[in-house]
Coordinates of C-alpha atoms in Angstrom, one line a residue:
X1 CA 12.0 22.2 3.2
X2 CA 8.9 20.2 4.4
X3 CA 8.9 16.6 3.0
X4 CA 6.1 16.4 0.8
X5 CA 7.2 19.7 -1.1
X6 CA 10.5 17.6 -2.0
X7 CA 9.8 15.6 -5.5
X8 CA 10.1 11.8 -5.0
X9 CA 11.7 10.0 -8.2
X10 CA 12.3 6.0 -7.6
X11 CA 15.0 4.0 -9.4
X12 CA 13.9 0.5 -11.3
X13 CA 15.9 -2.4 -10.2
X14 CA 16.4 -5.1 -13.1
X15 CA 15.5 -8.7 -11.8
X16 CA 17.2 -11.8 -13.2
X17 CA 14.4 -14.4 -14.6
X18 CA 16.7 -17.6 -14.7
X19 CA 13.3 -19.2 -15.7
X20 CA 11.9 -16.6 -18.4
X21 CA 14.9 -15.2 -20.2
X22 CA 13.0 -13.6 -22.6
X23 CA 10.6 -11.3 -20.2
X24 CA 12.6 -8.3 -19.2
X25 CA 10.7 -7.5 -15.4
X26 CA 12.1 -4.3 -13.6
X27 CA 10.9 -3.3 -10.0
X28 CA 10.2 0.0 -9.3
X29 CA 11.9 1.0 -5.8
X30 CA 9.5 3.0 -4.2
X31 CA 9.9 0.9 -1.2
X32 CA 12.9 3.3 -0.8
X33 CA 11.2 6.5 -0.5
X34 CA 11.0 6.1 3.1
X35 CA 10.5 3.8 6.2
X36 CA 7.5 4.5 7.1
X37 CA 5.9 6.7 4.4
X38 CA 7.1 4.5 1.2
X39 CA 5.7 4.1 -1.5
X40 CA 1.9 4.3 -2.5
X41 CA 1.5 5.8 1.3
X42 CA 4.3 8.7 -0.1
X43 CA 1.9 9.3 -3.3
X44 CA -1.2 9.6 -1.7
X45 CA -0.3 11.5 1.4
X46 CA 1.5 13.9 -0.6
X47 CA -1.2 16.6 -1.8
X48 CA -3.2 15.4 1.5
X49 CA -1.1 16.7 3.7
X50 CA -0.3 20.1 1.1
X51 CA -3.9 20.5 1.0
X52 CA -4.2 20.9 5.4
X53 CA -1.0 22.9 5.5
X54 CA -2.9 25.2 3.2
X55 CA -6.0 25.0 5.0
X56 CA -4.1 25.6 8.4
X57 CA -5.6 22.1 9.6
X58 CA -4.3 21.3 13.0
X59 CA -5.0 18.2 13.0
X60 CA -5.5 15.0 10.7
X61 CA -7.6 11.8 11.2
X62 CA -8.1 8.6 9.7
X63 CA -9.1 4.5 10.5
X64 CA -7.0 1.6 10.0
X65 CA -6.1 -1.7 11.7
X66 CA -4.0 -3.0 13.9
X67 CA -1.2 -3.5 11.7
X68 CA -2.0 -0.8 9.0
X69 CA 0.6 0.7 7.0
X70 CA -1.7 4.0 6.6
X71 CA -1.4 4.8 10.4
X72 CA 1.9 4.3 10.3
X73 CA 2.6 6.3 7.5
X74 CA -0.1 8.9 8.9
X75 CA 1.2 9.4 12.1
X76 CA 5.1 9.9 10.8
X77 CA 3.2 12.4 8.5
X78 CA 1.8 15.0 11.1
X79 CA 5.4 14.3 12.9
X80 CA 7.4 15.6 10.2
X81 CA 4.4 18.2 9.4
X82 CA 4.3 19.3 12.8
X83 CA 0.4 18.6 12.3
X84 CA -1.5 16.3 15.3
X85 CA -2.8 13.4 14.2
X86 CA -5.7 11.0 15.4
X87 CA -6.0 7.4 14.3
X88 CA -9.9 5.3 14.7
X89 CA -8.4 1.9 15.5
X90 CA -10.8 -0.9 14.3
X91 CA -11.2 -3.3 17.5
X92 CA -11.7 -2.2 21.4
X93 CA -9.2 -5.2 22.4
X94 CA -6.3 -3.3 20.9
X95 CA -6.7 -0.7 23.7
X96 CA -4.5 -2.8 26.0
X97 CA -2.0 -4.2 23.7
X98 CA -0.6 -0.6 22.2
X99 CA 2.7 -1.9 23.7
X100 CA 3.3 -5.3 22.3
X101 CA 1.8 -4.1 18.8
X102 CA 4.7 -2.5 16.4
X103 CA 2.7 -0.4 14.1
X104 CA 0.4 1.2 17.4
X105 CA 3.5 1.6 19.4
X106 CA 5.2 3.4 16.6
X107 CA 2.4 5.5 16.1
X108 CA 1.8 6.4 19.6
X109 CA 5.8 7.5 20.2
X110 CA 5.2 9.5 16.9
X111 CA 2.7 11.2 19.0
X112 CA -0.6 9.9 17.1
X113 CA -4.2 9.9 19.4
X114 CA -5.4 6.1 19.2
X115 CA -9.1 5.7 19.3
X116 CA -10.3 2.2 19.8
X117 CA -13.7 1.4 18.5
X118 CA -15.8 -2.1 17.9
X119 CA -15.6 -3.2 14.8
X120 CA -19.6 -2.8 14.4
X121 CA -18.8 1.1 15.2
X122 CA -15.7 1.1 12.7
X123 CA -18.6 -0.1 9.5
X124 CA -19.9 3.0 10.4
X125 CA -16.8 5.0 9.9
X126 CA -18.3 6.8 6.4
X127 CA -21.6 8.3 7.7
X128 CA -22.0 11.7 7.9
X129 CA -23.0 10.5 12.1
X130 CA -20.0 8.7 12.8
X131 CA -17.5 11.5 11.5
X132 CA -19.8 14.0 13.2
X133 CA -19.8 12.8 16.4
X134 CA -16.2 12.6 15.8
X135 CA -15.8 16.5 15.6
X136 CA -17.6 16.8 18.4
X137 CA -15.6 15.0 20.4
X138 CA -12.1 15.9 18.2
X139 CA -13.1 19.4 16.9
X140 CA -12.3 20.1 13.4
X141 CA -9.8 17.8 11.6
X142 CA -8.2 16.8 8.3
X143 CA -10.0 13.7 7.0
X144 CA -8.2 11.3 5.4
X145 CA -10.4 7.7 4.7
X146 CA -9.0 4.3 5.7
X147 CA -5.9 3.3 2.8
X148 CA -6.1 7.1 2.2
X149 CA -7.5 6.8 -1.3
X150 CA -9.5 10.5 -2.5
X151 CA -8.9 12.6 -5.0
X152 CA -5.8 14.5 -4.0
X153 CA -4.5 10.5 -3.7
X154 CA -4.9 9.5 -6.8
X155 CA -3.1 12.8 -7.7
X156 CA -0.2 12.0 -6.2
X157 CA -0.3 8.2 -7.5
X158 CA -0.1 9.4 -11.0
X159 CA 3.9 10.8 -10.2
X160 CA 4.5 7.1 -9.7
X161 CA 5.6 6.6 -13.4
X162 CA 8.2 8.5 -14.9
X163 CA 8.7 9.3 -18.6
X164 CA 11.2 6.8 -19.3
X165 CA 8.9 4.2 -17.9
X166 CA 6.8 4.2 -21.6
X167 CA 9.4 1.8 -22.6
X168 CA 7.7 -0.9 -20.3
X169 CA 4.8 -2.9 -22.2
X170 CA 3.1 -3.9 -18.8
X171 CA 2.9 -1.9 -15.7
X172 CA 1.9 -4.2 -12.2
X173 CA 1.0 -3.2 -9.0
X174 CA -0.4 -4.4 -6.3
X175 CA -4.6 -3.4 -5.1
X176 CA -5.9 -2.8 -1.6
X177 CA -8.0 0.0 -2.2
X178 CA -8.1 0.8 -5.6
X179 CA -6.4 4.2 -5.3
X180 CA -2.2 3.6 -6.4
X181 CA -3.7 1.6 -9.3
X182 CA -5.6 4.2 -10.8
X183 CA -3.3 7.0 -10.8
X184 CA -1.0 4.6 -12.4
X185 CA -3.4 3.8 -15.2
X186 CA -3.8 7.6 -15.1
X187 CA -0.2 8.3 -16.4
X188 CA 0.2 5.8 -18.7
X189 CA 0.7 5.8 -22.4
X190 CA -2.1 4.0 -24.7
X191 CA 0.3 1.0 -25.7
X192 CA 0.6 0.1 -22.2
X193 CA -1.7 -2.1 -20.3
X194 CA -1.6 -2.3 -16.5
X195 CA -2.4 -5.3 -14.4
X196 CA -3.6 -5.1 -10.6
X197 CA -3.1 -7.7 -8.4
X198 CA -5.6 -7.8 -5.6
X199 CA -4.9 -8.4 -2.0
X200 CA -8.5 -8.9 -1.5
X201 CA -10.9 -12.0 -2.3
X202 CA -13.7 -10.8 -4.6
X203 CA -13.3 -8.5 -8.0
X204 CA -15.5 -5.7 -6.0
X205 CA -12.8 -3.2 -6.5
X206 CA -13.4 -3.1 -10.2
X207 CA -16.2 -0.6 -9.5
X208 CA -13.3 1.4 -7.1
X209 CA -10.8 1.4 -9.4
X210 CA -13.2 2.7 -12.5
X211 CA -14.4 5.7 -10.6
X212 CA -10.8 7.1 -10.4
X213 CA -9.1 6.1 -13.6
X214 CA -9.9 7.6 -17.3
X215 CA -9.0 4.9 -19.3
X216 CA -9.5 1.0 -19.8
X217 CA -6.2 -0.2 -20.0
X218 CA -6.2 -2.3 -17.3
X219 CA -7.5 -6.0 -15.7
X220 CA -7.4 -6.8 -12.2
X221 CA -6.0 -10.2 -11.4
X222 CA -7.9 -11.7 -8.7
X223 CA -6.2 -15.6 -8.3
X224 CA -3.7 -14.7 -6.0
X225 CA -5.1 -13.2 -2.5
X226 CA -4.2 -16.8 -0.8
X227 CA -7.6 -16.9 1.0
X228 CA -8.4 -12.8 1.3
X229 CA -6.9 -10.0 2.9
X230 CA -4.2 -10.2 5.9
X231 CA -4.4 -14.3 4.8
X232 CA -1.3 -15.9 3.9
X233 CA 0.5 -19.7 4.0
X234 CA 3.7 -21.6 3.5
X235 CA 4.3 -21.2 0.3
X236 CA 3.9 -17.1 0.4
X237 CA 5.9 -17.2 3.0
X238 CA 8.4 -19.1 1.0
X239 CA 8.2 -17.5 -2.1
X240 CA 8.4 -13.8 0.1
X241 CA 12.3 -15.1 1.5
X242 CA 13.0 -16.8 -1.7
X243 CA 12.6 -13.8 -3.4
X244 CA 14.3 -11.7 -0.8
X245 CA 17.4 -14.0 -0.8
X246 CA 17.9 -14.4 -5.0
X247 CA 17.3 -10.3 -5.5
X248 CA 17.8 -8.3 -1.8
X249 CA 14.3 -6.4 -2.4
X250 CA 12.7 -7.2 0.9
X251 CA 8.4 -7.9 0.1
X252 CA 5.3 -8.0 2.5
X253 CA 3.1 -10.6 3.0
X254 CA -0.2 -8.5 2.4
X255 CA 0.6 -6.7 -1.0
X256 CA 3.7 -7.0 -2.6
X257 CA 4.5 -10.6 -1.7
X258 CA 1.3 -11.9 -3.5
X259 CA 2.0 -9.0 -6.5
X260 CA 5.2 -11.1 -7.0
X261 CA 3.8 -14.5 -6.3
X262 CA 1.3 -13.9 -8.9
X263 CA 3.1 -12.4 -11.4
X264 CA 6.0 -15.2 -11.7
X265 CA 3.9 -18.2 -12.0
X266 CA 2.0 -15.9 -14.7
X267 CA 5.2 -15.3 -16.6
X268 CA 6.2 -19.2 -16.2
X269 CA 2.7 -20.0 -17.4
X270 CA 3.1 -18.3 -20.7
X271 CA 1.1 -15.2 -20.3
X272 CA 3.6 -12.7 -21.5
X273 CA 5.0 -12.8 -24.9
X274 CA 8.4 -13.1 -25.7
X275 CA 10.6 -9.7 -25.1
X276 CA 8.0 -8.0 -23.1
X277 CA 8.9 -5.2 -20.6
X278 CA 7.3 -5.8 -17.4
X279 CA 7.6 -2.4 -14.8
X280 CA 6.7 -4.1 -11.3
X281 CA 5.9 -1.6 -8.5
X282 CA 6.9 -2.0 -5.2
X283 CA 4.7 -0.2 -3.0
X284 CA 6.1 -0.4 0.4
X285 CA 4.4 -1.4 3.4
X286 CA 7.3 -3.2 4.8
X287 CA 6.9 -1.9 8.4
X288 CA 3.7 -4.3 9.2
X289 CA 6.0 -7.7 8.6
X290 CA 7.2 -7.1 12.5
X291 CA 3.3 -7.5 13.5
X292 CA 2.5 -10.0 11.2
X293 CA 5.7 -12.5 12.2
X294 CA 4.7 -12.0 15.9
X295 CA 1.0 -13.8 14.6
X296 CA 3.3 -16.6 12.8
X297 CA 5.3 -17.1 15.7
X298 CA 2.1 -17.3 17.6
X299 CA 1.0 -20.1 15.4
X300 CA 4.2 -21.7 15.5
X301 CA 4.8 -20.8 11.4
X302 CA 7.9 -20.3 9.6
X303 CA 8.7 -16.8 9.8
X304 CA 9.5 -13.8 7.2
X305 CA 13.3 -13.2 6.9
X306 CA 14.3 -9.5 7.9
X307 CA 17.1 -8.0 7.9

């Protein structure tokens, strides 16, 4: 059976609030879908990849960094799909450093094409010119955009929630591109409000997330990006192997870490009332902490505990 015909259910781990013992917070595990393709990139690959099996697509391609969970998750995608797969790297410099970068290397031995551009060309990566002049180079592809959020995403971001999740009076997650949040606000009940905690400095991705999702049940929280996207500190890092050492649920520094961060000092600052259900989702993206402890150690910082 090809992996994205198989149905994906999570399990929700209980966490133990020594300092809020009347908030009930649960993390949904779908960290353990996969390695590579785990969580959120599981959801919205899904119908992606159904949709250019159907359409006999030999080939996908999409944009991301150097450390980006998407290609990661892309390329281990077309392997297991027996589909090729091309990924538009954002920076020329990475060209020569495939070998000493995890998430390229990976990609590469998964048998992905690497395309190095400037990062003036990768602004460009939406025009009709840009993706034309990639066909003529690539022939026709699969397109899947940068974090992979469409419509067929957002589709598979709505499984995220189960029917026994309705018992939970808040729903978090964290927010890169808008796309895992709004399917969840998508398949939640009216009682329920969902809270978004962006990776990202700047609440731009309001207008993002309203596009996709069809109801107002939701606020992004914007006070915990620790200076923007890809930026972290000492006390993240602290908080990320704290965490990882009281409940054995490994986080990354880019997403979930800062979900987490946020959300405890908001349930020791009072935010939550007493006996509220909070449903935490862990969206994966564990494999970029390899590439982002090689920039710590470069800076001589305190690095993430792994396994």
């Amino acid at each position: 059976m090809n992996f994205f015909n198989s149905t994906r259910i999570s399990y929700n781990q209980s966490i133990n609030l020594s300092f809020a013992k009347n908030v009930i917070l649960d993390v949904k595990r779908e960290d353990q879908i996969h390695p590579y393709i785990s969580g959120n990139k599981f959801r919205k690959l899904k119908y992606n990849i159904l949709e250019a099996r159907s359409k006999q697509c030999s080939s996908l391609l999409t944009f991301g960094g150097a450390f980006s969970n998407h290609i990661a998750a892309v390329a281990e995608a077309g392997k297991l799909s027996n589909i090729n797969t091309i990924g538009v790297i954002r920076g020329e410099e990475l060209s020569n450093k495939i070998d000493t970068n995890p998430t390229l290397k990976y990609a590469k031995l998964c048998g992905m094409k690497l395309i190095f551009v400037s990062r003036a060309d990768y602004k460009l990566k939406n025009t009709q010119n840009f993706i034309d002049k990639l066909k003529l180079k690539f022939g026709d592809f699969y397109l899947i955009p940068e974090g992979g959020t469409n419509n067929l995403a957002i589709k598979g971001c709505e499984e995220i929630l189960q029917p026994n999740d309705k018992v939970y009076d808040f729903v978090c997650c964290s927010v890169g591109t808008g796309g895992t949040i709004a399917g969840i606000i998508n398949s939640t009940s009216n009682q329920q409000k969902v809270l978004g905690f962006s990776s990202l400095k700047g609440d731009f991705l309001n207008k993002d997330i309203s596009k996709f999702a069809n109801t107002r049940n939701w606020e992004l929280i914007t006070d915990y990006h620790f200076g923007g996207y890809g930026k972290i500190n000492d006390q993240l890092i602290t908080f990320i192997n704290s965490f990882k050492s009281n409940t054995n649920i490994q986080l990354d520094p880019i997403y979930t870490g800062k979900m987490f961060y946020g959300l405890f000092e908001m349930i020791k600052n009072g935010y939550f009332k007493p006996n509220t259900k909070i449903l935490a989702i862990h969206t994966g993206g564990l494999q970029g902490i390899s590439g982002m402890n090689l920039k710590l150690k470069q800076q001589n910082k305190p690095l993430i505990t792994l396994d």
